[in-house]
């Protein structure tokens, strides 16, 4: 007599699969598993790096050996065996690196095509310049010429080391020092590639810059390094997307991103992270242990982080801003979704050092299934930061009753004129909301994505238009698991 | 034609509807009155398919369909509309977006072309004017921060847009000022038609001055204990529910004595 229940309908909708989970078969040039000074020398040699960079890596490695993995995050996983990881894997090609798109393995291009990465002419249409990093190396950078006319450098990190060594040497490690934390030290020792962006004085980058990261090879860690520099009065909007094939083993991703904004410069960094989250029982998935930090080095500079985190088995990530310049501004807008057995411990640090610095933190955590979602925020106002202001809003949305959300805000104020506000809410997608929508003829799945998207709207509107659409779709697909 | 036969329903193991019988013919408007907690909203939600209520016995036939076999959204698409006693807030979802999704879901089901943004706006604005809602309500989140009366108008707006075959209005008149009451009643009266049935739940016979029902029922302790015409509402207003006992039996004597 009874009709199928709403929860059954929801469950069916939520059990959608990870769509980026295919594997590409390619010949690769892979360094054997394990980490040692020799491995680092090999990586550096393969990449034809200058002496100073090898020394920099080795110093980071020696520092790393003295460190232990951080245990304070609210995430649980068996210890990672750092000797069981491949630290360098590159698709094989005839020459050292592809000189143009024509030299890139077509199989690789097809992979990015499947993922909707707009390489080739599609890039032109979309007006987005793309750098694509596959396992450890950067495979193509589109639009190089047009950007070059503005004096903008947008290339793989390896290429930057060759073509713009002075710039790399001047800025590398100045925001996230090699010994900053365990994973940053590891990354500094073994980073394989990443993106490099330089926007010269007064230039407004005429298009969105975008990098897609993909982990393909088995047992491979991805350790990319991104460095973005906006000189005085320059501005740029940068987007990063990530996927990985479905695998039973956990894979490590330990990236470092450094942003530097000089006087009046603006950097907007957006991430749509969809690393493989593992299956329903928590098997496999990416460990996403990332250090991202921006330095508002100049007066009136502005750094803005926007992230949509739907993937990874474990996310450990706190994109932060050091507000050094007077009147500088830092923003953090985040949507983090955990489903099934996913765990996310994410948040931000806003370090107010300059006068009249302002920061905004807007965090939206969504937990479904047995997911665990933690927001960890630090707002620090140092003794010189007269007139500093922060506004923090942290909202959690729970779907079902087996998931968890936690909020750990830390506020340290050392100047009497500081103004710091914090608001937090927790709500549950109510059975009453679903019933109300369904009573109007709207299906359960449409109702859930409508409610979730409504919850995330303030963050989505910070994303570049085309990626906001992508992020919405991704949320729908990522709500895999059961409810109630 | 809606035929409710011996309906029993429970929530959290607690029996609330206990053998309810009711027939509402096509084009008829029936009013249901009854004390607080007697099960009026429960009946409304069971008809609409809320699955936190368990139907333990009985049947509901709706124009030859087994209503209870359909999931909530299919009942809605087939033309069952419930104006909620407590309309639900959905933060972050604009009323316009919600209404358009609802109207198009229903139109799709009925084989009608979906509205595009322009057609939808034209239609919704006309309907809003009729229920006296300002356009700004399109761009606010669904029911969020709406006053009690604004929420009720929003329900009537949705009813007008969705053009139901069976509308159940659960205390849509509660919390309305006298002008709003007239507007809502007009909205309901505009929708009266030979193929559309309505069940109007109310505590105030005053509403029935505006929406004149074909029949009035008293629901008490999970059953219809008394049915009559328009005059039953007036008697209830005069004497209260104490006048009818749980079985509805002593009523005749009491009624004779007092009127
Ligand atoms: N989820 C629930 N758990 C327990 N009891 C419930 C639940 N929902 C409803 N009830 C009870 O069922 C009974 C009927 O409630 P219902 O809302 O149908 O009454 P009503 O006739 O609409 O009352 P009112 O005139 O006050 O709106 C009440 O005693 C109520 O407390
Ligand atoms: Mg009620």
XYZ file of C-alpha atoms and ligand atoms in Angstrom:
775
model
C 0.000 0.000 0.000
C 2.810 2.395 0.779
C 4.572 4.252 -2.015
C 8.395 4.166 -2.252
C 9.682 6.364 0.523
C 11.392 9.642 0.006
C 14.548 8.284 1.514
C 14.681 5.452 -0.994
C 14.266 7.909 -3.820
C 16.997 10.062 -2.357
C 19.283 7.118 -1.831
C 19.022 6.130 -5.475
C 19.874 9.618 -6.589
C 22.750 9.900 -4.203
C 24.337 6.689 -5.423
C 25.828 8.137 -8.541
C 29.293 7.202 -9.591
C 32.524 9.116 -9.848
C 32.583 10.114 -13.504
C 36.255 11.007 -13.816
C 37.375 7.578 -12.631
C 38.798 6.173 -15.856
C 42.455 5.357 -16.409
C 44.576 6.336 -19.376
C 47.102 3.815 -20.686
C 50.334 5.508 -21.566
C 53.974 4.696 -21.628
C 55.585 6.410 -18.705
C 59.007 7.313 -17.523
C 58.838 6.403 -13.858
C 61.381 6.604 -11.063
C 61.213 3.555 -8.742
C 59.254 3.792 -5.502
C 60.801 5.367 -2.473
C 62.479 8.546 -1.346
C 66.166 9.296 -0.846
C 68.687 11.956 -1.816
C 69.354 9.897 -4.920
C 65.717 9.997 -5.958
C 65.724 13.750 -5.537
C 68.914 14.061 -7.570
C 67.302 11.917 -10.270
C 64.173 14.041 -10.400
C 66.219 17.199 -10.558
C 68.457 15.750 -13.264
C 65.513 14.521 -15.367
C 64.225 18.028 -15.294
C 67.608 19.531 -16.104
C 67.481 21.818 -13.103
C 70.173 24.278 -12.052
C 72.393 23.521 -9.084
C 70.719 26.013 -6.733
C 67.360 24.301 -7.114
C 68.797 20.878 -6.411
C 70.409 22.290 -3.273
C 67.121 23.855 -2.287
C 65.388 20.493 -2.684
C 68.046 18.633 -0.730
C 67.890 21.122 2.100
C 64.122 20.719 2.251
C 64.537 16.951 2.246
C 66.997 17.011 5.118
C 64.633 19.213 7.041
C 61.732 16.905 6.255
C 63.632 13.949 7.701
C 63.566 15.710 11.080
C 59.817 16.283 10.977
C 56.780 14.150 11.793
C 53.368 14.202 10.117
C 50.888 16.562 11.794
C 48.299 14.766 13.903
C 46.152 17.635 15.086
C 43.640 17.578 12.225
C 40.300 15.887 12.843
C 40.982 13.200 10.271
C 41.837 9.553 10.729
C 43.871 7.333 8.449
C 46.598 4.716 8.722
C 50.131 6.153 8.570
C 51.368 6.815 5.041
C 54.399 4.773 3.986
C 56.497 7.390 2.267
C 58.821 4.741 0.838
C 55.916 3.120 -0.979
C 55.236 6.061 -3.248
C 56.485 6.844 -6.723
C 57.769 10.395 -6.682
C 58.169 10.954 -10.375
C 56.144 9.641 -13.275
C 55.968 11.283 -16.672
C 54.230 10.300 -19.882
C 57.012 9.230 -22.249
C 57.638 11.381 -25.263
C 60.250 11.490 -27.982
C 61.865 14.660 -26.790
C 62.387 16.087 -23.333
C 59.021 17.757 -23.312
C 56.354 18.543 -25.825
C 57.197 21.693 -27.756
C 53.644 22.150 -28.979
C 50.269 20.509 -28.677
C 50.997 18.417 -31.798
C 53.725 16.601 -29.940
C 51.527 15.703 -27.015
C 50.400 12.068 -26.935
C 46.900 12.044 -28.465
C 45.780 9.581 -25.788
C 46.625 12.207 -23.213
C 44.754 14.894 -25.069
C 41.744 12.593 -25.231
C 41.914 12.196 -21.465
C 41.720 15.903 -20.925
C 38.986 16.114 -23.499
C 36.941 13.535 -21.581
C 37.400 15.635 -18.499
C 36.161 18.674 -20.317
C 39.452 20.482 -20.139
C 39.359 23.058 -22.872
C 42.695 22.484 -24.582
C 43.107 23.145 -28.307
C 40.715 25.446 -30.062
C 38.087 24.801 -27.458
C 40.297 26.851 -25.239
C 40.099 29.740 -27.626
C 36.331 29.579 -27.658
C 36.123 29.347 -23.938
C 38.634 32.150 -23.586
C 40.508 30.231 -20.944
C 44.204 29.590 -21.024
C 44.982 26.123 -19.727
C 48.008 24.424 -18.306
C 47.423 20.719 -17.782
C 49.474 18.677 -15.366
C 49.290 14.916 -15.850
C 50.842 12.949 -13.013
C 54.061 14.824 -12.613
C 54.579 16.912 -15.718
C 52.903 19.742 -17.429
C 51.726 18.701 -20.873
C 50.487 21.776 -22.610
C 50.051 25.410 -22.072
C 47.655 27.079 -24.425
C 47.531 30.728 -25.338
C 51.171 31.270 -24.565
C 51.668 33.672 -27.419
C 48.744 35.945 -26.743
C 49.640 36.178 -23.082
C 53.249 36.821 -23.998
C 52.225 39.975 -25.814
C 51.118 41.390 -22.468
C 54.337 40.304 -20.847
C 52.453 37.634 -18.925
C 54.227 34.398 -18.205
C 51.985 31.351 -17.838
C 53.826 28.093 -18.167
C 54.725 24.923 -16.385
C 56.909 25.283 -13.359
C 59.740 23.320 -15.029
C 59.694 25.632 -17.988
C 59.762 28.665 -15.708
C 62.861 27.290 -14.028
C 64.515 27.173 -17.455
C 63.138 30.362 -18.991
C 62.738 32.653 -15.983
C 65.161 31.363 -13.365
C 65.680 34.760 -11.743
C 61.970 35.205 -11.052
C 61.589 31.696 -9.707
C 64.612 32.074 -7.500
C 63.435 35.446 -6.214
C 60.000 34.258 -5.124
C 60.073 30.473 -4.591
C 59.563 29.527 -0.957
C 59.087 33.101 0.194
C 55.464 32.517 1.193
C 55.621 28.863 2.174
C 59.195 28.252 3.356
C 60.520 24.743 2.683
C 60.331 23.838 6.358
C 56.853 25.296 6.915
C 55.195 22.007 7.671
C 55.685 18.307 7.045
C 53.915 18.137 3.702
C 55.281 21.446 2.466
C 58.803 20.187 3.210
C 58.072 16.946 1.358
C 56.721 18.888 -1.587
C 59.752 21.173 -1.639
C 62.023 18.152 -1.828
C 60.229 16.246 -4.549
C 57.873 18.575 -6.425
C 57.694 17.535 -10.011
C 55.832 20.253 -11.810
C 53.024 22.741 -11.539
C 52.154 26.108 -12.911
C 53.939 29.395 -12.907
C 52.251 32.727 -13.454
C 53.829 36.148 -13.605
C 51.755 39.246 -14.288
C 53.942 42.304 -14.769
C 53.315 45.722 -13.328
C 50.019 47.327 -14.316
C 48.791 44.427 -16.445
C 45.287 43.051 -16.050
C 45.376 39.497 -17.316
C 42.912 39.472 -20.248
C 41.622 35.934 -19.650
C 41.073 33.381 -16.929
C 44.112 31.200 -16.403
C 43.447 27.605 -15.611
C 45.325 24.446 -14.669
C 43.981 20.938 -14.594
C 45.732 18.384 -12.456
C 45.288 14.700 -13.020
C 46.821 11.783 -11.157
C 46.845 8.821 -13.516
C 49.688 6.412 -12.774
C 49.355 3.878 -9.970
C 51.147 4.437 -6.640
C 52.053 7.910 -7.726
C 52.016 10.917 -5.550
C 51.400 14.254 -7.109
C 53.495 17.020 -5.711
C 52.849 20.077 -7.693
C 54.133 23.507 -7.022
C 52.345 26.615 -8.116
C 53.725 30.103 -7.906
C 51.740 33.161 -8.898
C 53.174 36.645 -8.791
C 51.192 39.794 -9.496
C 53.351 42.888 -9.616
C 52.195 46.404 -8.719
C 48.688 47.090 -10.003
C 48.447 43.751 -11.820
C 45.490 41.414 -11.579
C 44.706 37.831 -12.456
C 42.020 35.215 -11.963
C 43.264 31.664 -11.813
C 41.362 28.386 -11.663
C 42.570 24.965 -10.697
C 40.685 21.723 -11.328
C 41.642 18.228 -10.223
C 40.589 14.643 -10.914
C 42.035 11.146 -10.564
C 41.088 7.624 -11.680
C 39.327 5.306 -9.261
C 41.806 3.085 -7.455
C 41.640 0.888 -4.418
C 44.849 2.250 -2.931
C 45.094 5.675 -1.442
C 47.166 8.146 -3.379
C 48.939 11.116 -1.917
C 48.619 14.618 -3.231
C 50.756 17.166 -1.434
C 50.810 20.424 -3.306
C 52.151 23.832 -2.404
C 50.677 26.993 -3.839
C 52.256 30.392 -3.226
C 50.646 33.669 -4.224
C 52.369 37.020 -4.065
C 50.538 40.293 -4.574
C 52.508 43.529 -4.635
C 51.029 47.039 -4.205
C 47.481 47.341 -5.597
C 47.661 43.889 -7.145
C 44.810 41.417 -7.094
C 44.918 37.642 -7.291
C 41.783 35.562 -7.358
C 42.449 31.861 -7.011
C 39.600 29.396 -7.480
C 39.733 25.642 -7.033
C 37.278 22.980 -8.029
C 38.707 19.880 -6.412
C 37.249 16.562 -7.465
C 39.978 14.042 -6.664
C 38.658 10.499 -6.395
C 37.006 10.261 -2.945
C 37.181 6.495 -2.494
C 34.246 4.126 -2.675
C 31.216 3.825 -0.411
C 33.144 1.798 2.140
C 36.017 4.247 2.237
C 38.358 2.147 0.108
C 40.850 4.103 -1.981
C 40.761 7.788 -2.684
C 43.195 10.653 -2.660
C 44.839 12.064 0.443
C 44.825 15.734 -0.340
C 47.348 17.407 1.982
C 47.897 20.833 0.562
C 49.536 24.052 1.681
C 48.165 27.142 0.009
C 49.118 30.580 1.112
C 48.907 34.054 -0.282
C 51.056 36.997 0.687
C 49.488 40.431 0.365
C 52.938 41.893 0.317
C 51.977 45.284 -1.056
C 49.677 48.011 0.164
C 46.047 47.749 -0.998
C 46.686 44.324 -2.461
C 43.907 41.748 -2.520
C 44.044 37.971 -2.460
C 40.933 35.906 -2.704
C 40.650 32.125 -2.326
C 37.528 30.363 -3.526
C 37.364 26.613 -3.237
C 34.816 23.934 -3.980
C 36.054 20.734 -2.423
C 33.977 17.705 -3.313
C 36.577 15.000 -3.813
C 39.417 13.253 -1.943
C 39.203 10.669 0.801
C 40.876 13.117 3.128
C 41.317 16.826 2.681
C 43.747 18.772 4.837
C 43.922 22.236 3.481
C 43.936 25.812 4.795
C 44.356 28.406 2.070
C 45.564 31.423 3.993
C 46.420 35.051 3.522
C 49.164 37.056 5.168
C 47.914 40.615 5.186
C 51.246 42.368 5.297
C 50.580 45.494 3.247
C 48.506 48.315 4.738
C 44.880 48.297 3.576
C 45.263 44.867 2.040
C 42.304 42.508 1.757
C 42.031 38.738 2.106
C 39.022 36.551 1.313
C 38.305 32.890 1.760
C 35.144 31.400 0.271
C 34.728 27.692 0.640
C 32.299 24.908 -0.075
C 33.444 21.559 1.263
C 31.336 18.493 0.787
C 31.952 15.149 2.426
C 29.934 12.036 1.713
C 30.252 8.342 2.562
C 33.483 8.086 4.580
C 35.141 11.238 3.294
C 36.873 13.464 5.816
C 37.661 17.103 5.352
C 39.550 19.320 7.746
C 39.747 22.619 5.982
C 39.629 26.310 6.678
C 41.899 29.279 6.532
C 44.253 31.570 8.351
C 44.061 35.316 8.069
C 47.137 36.944 9.523
C 46.613 40.678 9.903
C 49.930 42.532 10.018
C 49.336 45.785 8.131
C 47.115 48.651 9.189
C 43.449 48.678 8.180
C 43.668 45.224 6.737
C 40.387 43.441 6.122
C 39.471 39.806 5.754
C 36.317 37.818 5.106
C 35.843 34.121 5.717
C 32.788 32.400 4.350
C 32.715 28.665 4.817
C 29.956 26.274 3.800
C 30.398 22.698 4.929
C 28.070 19.974 3.711
C 28.162 16.541 5.290
C 26.237 13.560 3.980
C 26.468 9.808 4.530
C 29.027 9.226 7.268
C 31.161 12.152 6.109
C 33.009 14.324 8.559
C 33.535 17.979 7.885
C 35.660 20.263 10.034
C 36.194 23.965 9.655
C 39.365 25.238 11.275
C 39.998 28.941 11.142
C 42.564 31.277 12.593
C 42.214 35.032 12.628
C 45.291 36.694 14.056
C 45.601 40.427 14.535
C 49.199 41.325 15.315
C 50.188 44.308 17.516
C 50.826 46.567 14.508
C 47.580 45.846 12.705
C 45.679 48.924 13.736
C 42.085 49.004 12.503
C 42.063 45.394 11.298
C 38.706 43.847 10.544
C 37.526 40.327 10.033
C 34.146 38.845 9.377
C 33.751 35.096 9.590
C 30.688 33.102 8.738
C 30.673 29.369 9.007
C 27.628 27.389 7.998
C 27.179 23.651 8.138
C 24.516 21.657 6.372
C 23.856 18.082 7.390
C 22.173 15.543 5.144
C 21.022 12.512 7.083
C 21.915 11.761 10.681
C 25.173 9.793 10.512
C 27.413 12.637 9.385
C 29.289 15.172 11.435
C 30.268 18.822 11.276
C 32.716 20.630 13.553
C 33.868 24.207 13.754
C 37.107 25.288 15.411
C 37.557 29.024 15.134
C 40.598 30.569 16.789
C 40.815 34.287 17.234
C 43.958 36.018 18.497
C 43.674 39.752 18.754
C 46.652 41.846 19.805
C 45.421 45.277 18.852
C 42.623 47.117 20.681
C 41.114 48.676 17.538
C 40.560 45.338 15.844
C 37.061 44.337 14.941
C 36.431 40.632 14.618
C 33.028 39.050 14.086
C 32.165 35.384 13.957
C 28.877 33.725 13.089
C 28.157 30.042 12.798
C 25.062 28.048 11.941
C 24.270 24.383 11.564
C 21.201 23.166 9.740
C 19.931 19.918 8.400
C 18.197 19.372 5.083
C 14.860 18.875 6.630
C 12.418 16.201 5.755
C 9.953 19.098 5.812
C 11.862 20.990 3.100
C 12.029 17.921 0.894
C 8.373 17.173 1.396
C 7.429 20.748 0.631
C 9.327 20.661 -2.675
C 8.006 17.239 -3.604
C 4.469 18.331 -2.819
C 5.020 20.866 -5.574
C 5.970 18.134 -8.040
C 9.748 18.544 -7.725
C 11.693 15.262 -7.562
C 13.736 14.373 -4.486
C 17.018 14.725 -6.347
C 16.106 18.110 -7.752
C 14.969 19.197 -4.326
C 18.244 18.173 -2.687
C 20.430 19.827 -5.273
C 18.249 22.905 -5.154
C 18.629 23.140 -1.390
C 22.359 22.417 -1.441
C 22.955 24.912 -4.212
C 20.921 27.464 -2.338
C 23.099 26.853 0.694
C 26.265 27.374 -1.383
C 25.042 30.277 -3.450
C 27.145 32.957 -1.779
C 30.288 30.990 -2.557
C 29.330 29.956 -6.096
C 28.800 33.540 -7.063
C 32.499 34.118 -6.376
C 33.473 31.556 -9.006
C 33.997 32.505 -12.634
C 30.701 31.922 -14.446
C 31.508 28.766 -16.399
C 33.033 27.111 -13.369
C 30.107 27.977 -11.153
C 27.964 25.846 -13.439
C 30.490 23.027 -13.273
C 30.636 23.269 -9.488
C 26.870 22.975 -9.212
C 26.832 19.836 -11.327
C 29.694 18.393 -9.354
C 27.870 18.846 -6.079
C 24.916 16.914 -7.460
C 27.134 14.041 -8.554
C 29.166 14.032 -5.366
C 26.212 13.571 -3.079
C 26.674 9.861 -3.322
C 25.570 7.643 -0.454
C 22.551 7.202 1.663
C 20.396 9.421 3.744
C 18.659 8.962 7.041
C -14.172 12.177 -7.016
C -12.158 11.502 -3.874
C -13.226 8.555 -1.702
C -11.513 8.077 1.626
C -12.475 4.797 3.171
C -11.744 3.736 6.761
C -8.415 5.571 6.802
C -6.091 4.818 9.711
C -2.753 6.594 10.039
C -0.100 6.755 12.726
C 3.033 8.746 13.423
C 5.835 7.364 15.574
C 3.553 4.495 16.518
C 0.846 6.826 17.733
C -2.531 6.345 16.018
C -3.966 9.650 14.824
C -6.494 8.896 12.104
C -8.792 6.143 13.225
C -11.276 5.090 10.594
C -11.871 8.265 8.682
C -14.449 8.264 5.886
C -15.012 11.128 3.490
C -16.222 11.614 -0.068
C -15.645 14.771 -2.040
C -17.278 14.979 -5.448
C -15.835 16.743 -8.466
C -16.285 20.480 -8.332
C -17.263 20.386 -4.650
C -15.790 22.420 -1.849
C -15.779 20.766 1.579
C -14.815 22.451 4.799
C -13.261 20.490 7.656
C -13.358 21.905 11.149
C -12.373 20.354 14.433
C -10.510 20.919 17.670
C -6.741 21.376 17.841
C -4.925 18.098 17.575
C -7.888 16.213 16.159
C -5.949 15.158 13.043
C -6.864 17.700 10.356
C -3.305 18.422 9.261
C -2.493 14.751 9.528
C -5.261 13.981 7.053
C -3.958 16.692 4.729
C -0.402 15.357 4.836
C -1.417 11.737 4.467
C -3.361 12.708 1.348
C -0.305 14.557 0.056
C 1.968 11.567 0.701
C 4.205 12.591 3.575
C 5.985 9.386 4.511
C 6.598 10.190 8.148
C 2.942 9.249 8.532
C 2.216 5.563 8.158
C -1.080 4.470 6.729
C -2.049 1.429 8.749
C -5.403 0.691 7.181
C -7.975 1.948 4.732
C -7.839 3.242 1.181
C -8.110 6.414 -0.831
C -9.506 6.306 -4.334
C -8.995 9.374 -6.472
C -10.826 9.262 -9.781
C -10.082 5.567 -10.041
C -6.421 5.812 -8.931
C -5.109 4.283 -5.706
C -3.813 7.563 -4.306
C -1.800 5.950 -1.512
C 0.297 3.969 -4.000
C 1.771 7.125 -5.549
C 4.852 8.878 -4.178
C 4.331 12.462 -3.060
C 5.735 14.147 -6.153
C 3.569 12.062 -8.462
C 0.468 12.975 -6.515
C 1.447 16.592 -6.918
C 2.059 16.225 -10.636
C -1.263 14.452 -11.013
C -2.905 17.538 -9.565
C -3.012 17.242 -5.795
C -2.060 20.443 -4.070
C -1.584 21.084 -0.360
C -1.471 24.602 0.993
C 0.572 24.033 4.147
C -0.534 25.152 7.578
C 3.128 25.991 8.174
C 4.814 26.746 4.838
C 8.469 25.711 4.875
C 11.425 28.067 4.433
C 14.156 27.133 1.952
C 17.094 29.497 2.439
C 19.148 30.412 -0.610
C 16.597 29.152 -3.138
C 14.769 32.005 -4.803
C 11.031 31.844 -4.897
C 11.131 32.383 -8.672
C 13.462 29.430 -9.160
C 11.370 27.209 -6.938
C 8.070 28.164 -8.541
C 9.429 27.681 -12.036
C 10.837 24.254 -11.143
C 7.480 23.266 -9.673
C 5.367 24.566 -12.537
C 7.580 22.947 -15.138
C 7.676 19.609 -13.317
C 3.895 19.601 -13.348
C 3.627 20.806 -16.948
C 6.067 18.144 -18.122
C 3.946 15.503 -16.451
C 0.834 16.825 -18.146
C 2.473 16.834 -21.551
C 2.509 20.624 -21.763
C 5.550 22.542 -23.010
C 7.771 23.825 -20.217
C 7.807 27.545 -19.636
C 10.956 29.397 -20.525
C 12.056 32.232 -18.257
C 10.076 34.889 -20.148
C 6.784 32.983 -20.312
C 7.124 31.997 -16.714
C 7.743 35.537 -15.517
C 4.759 36.858 -17.441
C 2.519 34.182 -15.965
C 3.776 34.440 -12.404
C 3.588 38.210 -12.344
C -0.036 38.130 -13.424
C -0.878 35.605 -10.717
C 1.029 37.599 -8.103
C -0.941 40.668 -8.927
C -4.148 38.730 -8.370
C -3.089 37.669 -4.860
C -1.598 41.062 -4.042
C 2.052 40.008 -3.817
C 4.822 42.381 -4.737
C 7.305 41.281 -7.359
C 10.182 41.398 -4.882
C 8.869 38.144 -3.418
C 10.040 36.409 -6.564
C 13.625 37.172 -5.724
C 13.562 36.371 -2.040
C 14.308 32.896 -0.727
C 11.293 30.611 -0.530
C 9.232 31.748 2.463
C 12.350 32.921 4.293
C 11.517 35.886 6.477
C 8.005 36.073 5.004
C 5.398 37.213 7.496
C 2.687 34.713 8.378
C 0.262 36.317 5.961
C 2.856 36.559 3.180
C 3.545 32.863 3.483
C -0.132 32.089 3.112
C -0.407 34.256 0.036
C 2.582 32.479 -1.400
C 0.697 29.212 -0.940
C -2.297 30.566 -2.803
C 0.005 31.828 -5.530
C 1.439 28.349 -5.940
C -2.005 26.847 -6.051
C -3.016 29.227 -8.821
C 0.140 28.423 -10.799
C -0.148 24.668 -10.438
C -3.867 24.473 -11.293
C -4.618 21.419 -9.186
C -7.484 18.968 -9.564
C -7.708 18.551 -5.806
C -6.617 21.329 -3.469
C -6.315 20.881 0.277
C -5.989 24.173 2.133
C -4.805 23.708 5.701
C -5.737 26.785 7.709
C -4.795 29.087 4.888
C -6.925 31.737 6.588
C -5.084 31.642 9.916
C -2.961 34.685 10.531
C -4.485 36.736 7.744
C -5.792 40.231 8.211
C -9.282 40.862 6.934
C -8.153 42.272 3.575
C -5.795 39.404 2.999
C -8.556 36.984 3.916
C -10.717 38.408 1.137
C -7.883 38.244 -1.366
C -7.128 34.648 -0.481
C -10.805 33.739 -0.645
C -11.102 35.395 -4.029
C -8.080 33.433 -5.163
C -9.774 30.235 -4.092
C -13.105 31.179 -5.617
C -11.464 31.990 -8.929
C -10.196 28.448 -9.010
C -13.558 26.866 -8.305
C -14.599 24.847 -11.281
C -16.589 21.718 -12.056
C -13.474 19.551 -12.366
C -11.653 20.916 -9.313
C -12.393 19.704 -5.782
C -11.279 21.474 -2.637
C -10.914 20.596 1.020
C -10.703 23.692 3.165
C -9.503 23.185 6.736
C -10.344 26.068 9.013
C -11.170 27.064 12.564
C -13.243 30.070 11.580
C -16.629 30.019 10.017
C -15.885 33.557 8.872
C -13.817 32.128 6.002
C -16.878 30.250 4.894
C -18.682 33.551 4.370
C -16.281 34.079 1.526
C -15.678 30.528 0.390
C -19.122 28.993 0.601
C -18.707 25.243 1.062
C -20.960 22.517 -0.276
C -20.442 20.558 2.917
C -18.982 21.034 6.373
C -17.422 18.212 8.419
C -16.278 17.988 11.978
C -13.136 15.955 12.588
C -12.590 14.774 16.124
C -10.163 12.190 17.469
C -9.220 10.995 14.043
C -12.655 10.592 12.527
C -15.361 12.630 10.854
C -17.976 12.770 13.582
C -20.470 15.126 12.038
C -21.264 16.328 8.541
C -23.706 18.933 7.421
C -24.258 22.000 5.325
C -23.085 25.575 5.755
C -25.181 25.949 8.939
C -23.066 23.402 10.807
C -20.209 25.880 10.839
C -22.443 28.527 12.373
C -23.582 26.155 15.082
C -19.991 25.265 15.866
C -19.111 28.904 16.087
C -21.946 29.504 18.493
C -21.455 26.487 20.726
C -17.886 25.257 20.341
C -16.803 21.660 19.963
C -17.861 20.634 23.470
C -21.263 20.567 21.973
C -20.365 17.480 19.984
C -18.987 14.588 21.967
C -16.314 12.298 20.709
C -18.813 10.006 19.059
C -20.782 12.882 17.609
C -23.885 11.318 19.145
C -25.137 13.519 21.937
C -24.921 16.328 19.496
C -28.520 16.281 18.398
C -29.850 16.696 21.939
C -27.399 19.462 22.772
C -28.155 21.227 19.563
C -31.894 21.034 20.210
C -31.514 22.394 23.704
C -29.388 25.373 22.801
C -30.749 26.585 19.515
N 5.498 13.789 14.550
C 4.567 13.633 15.492
N 4.854 12.951 16.622
C 3.932 12.776 17.590
N 2.690 13.253 17.521
C 2.344 13.948 16.423
C 3.258 14.168 15.361
N 2.631 14.878 14.409
C 1.381 15.098 14.864
N 1.203 14.533 16.075
C 0.017 14.570 16.903
O -1.091 14.182 16.129
C -2.242 14.858 16.573
C -2.929 15.478 15.378
O -2.156 16.543 14.877
P -2.637 17.439 13.670
O -1.543 18.348 13.327
O -3.165 16.573 12.596
O -3.828 18.243 14.340
P -4.741 19.377 13.738
O -6.118 18.858 13.786
O -4.235 19.840 12.427
O -4.561 20.516 14.829
P -4.525 22.142 14.694
O -5.934 22.571 14.614
O -3.901 22.569 15.965
O -3.729 22.468 13.482
C -1.767 15.871 17.599
O -2.028 15.352 18.878
C -0.287 15.959 17.362
O 0.402 16.279 18.543
Mg -3.353 21.538 11.745
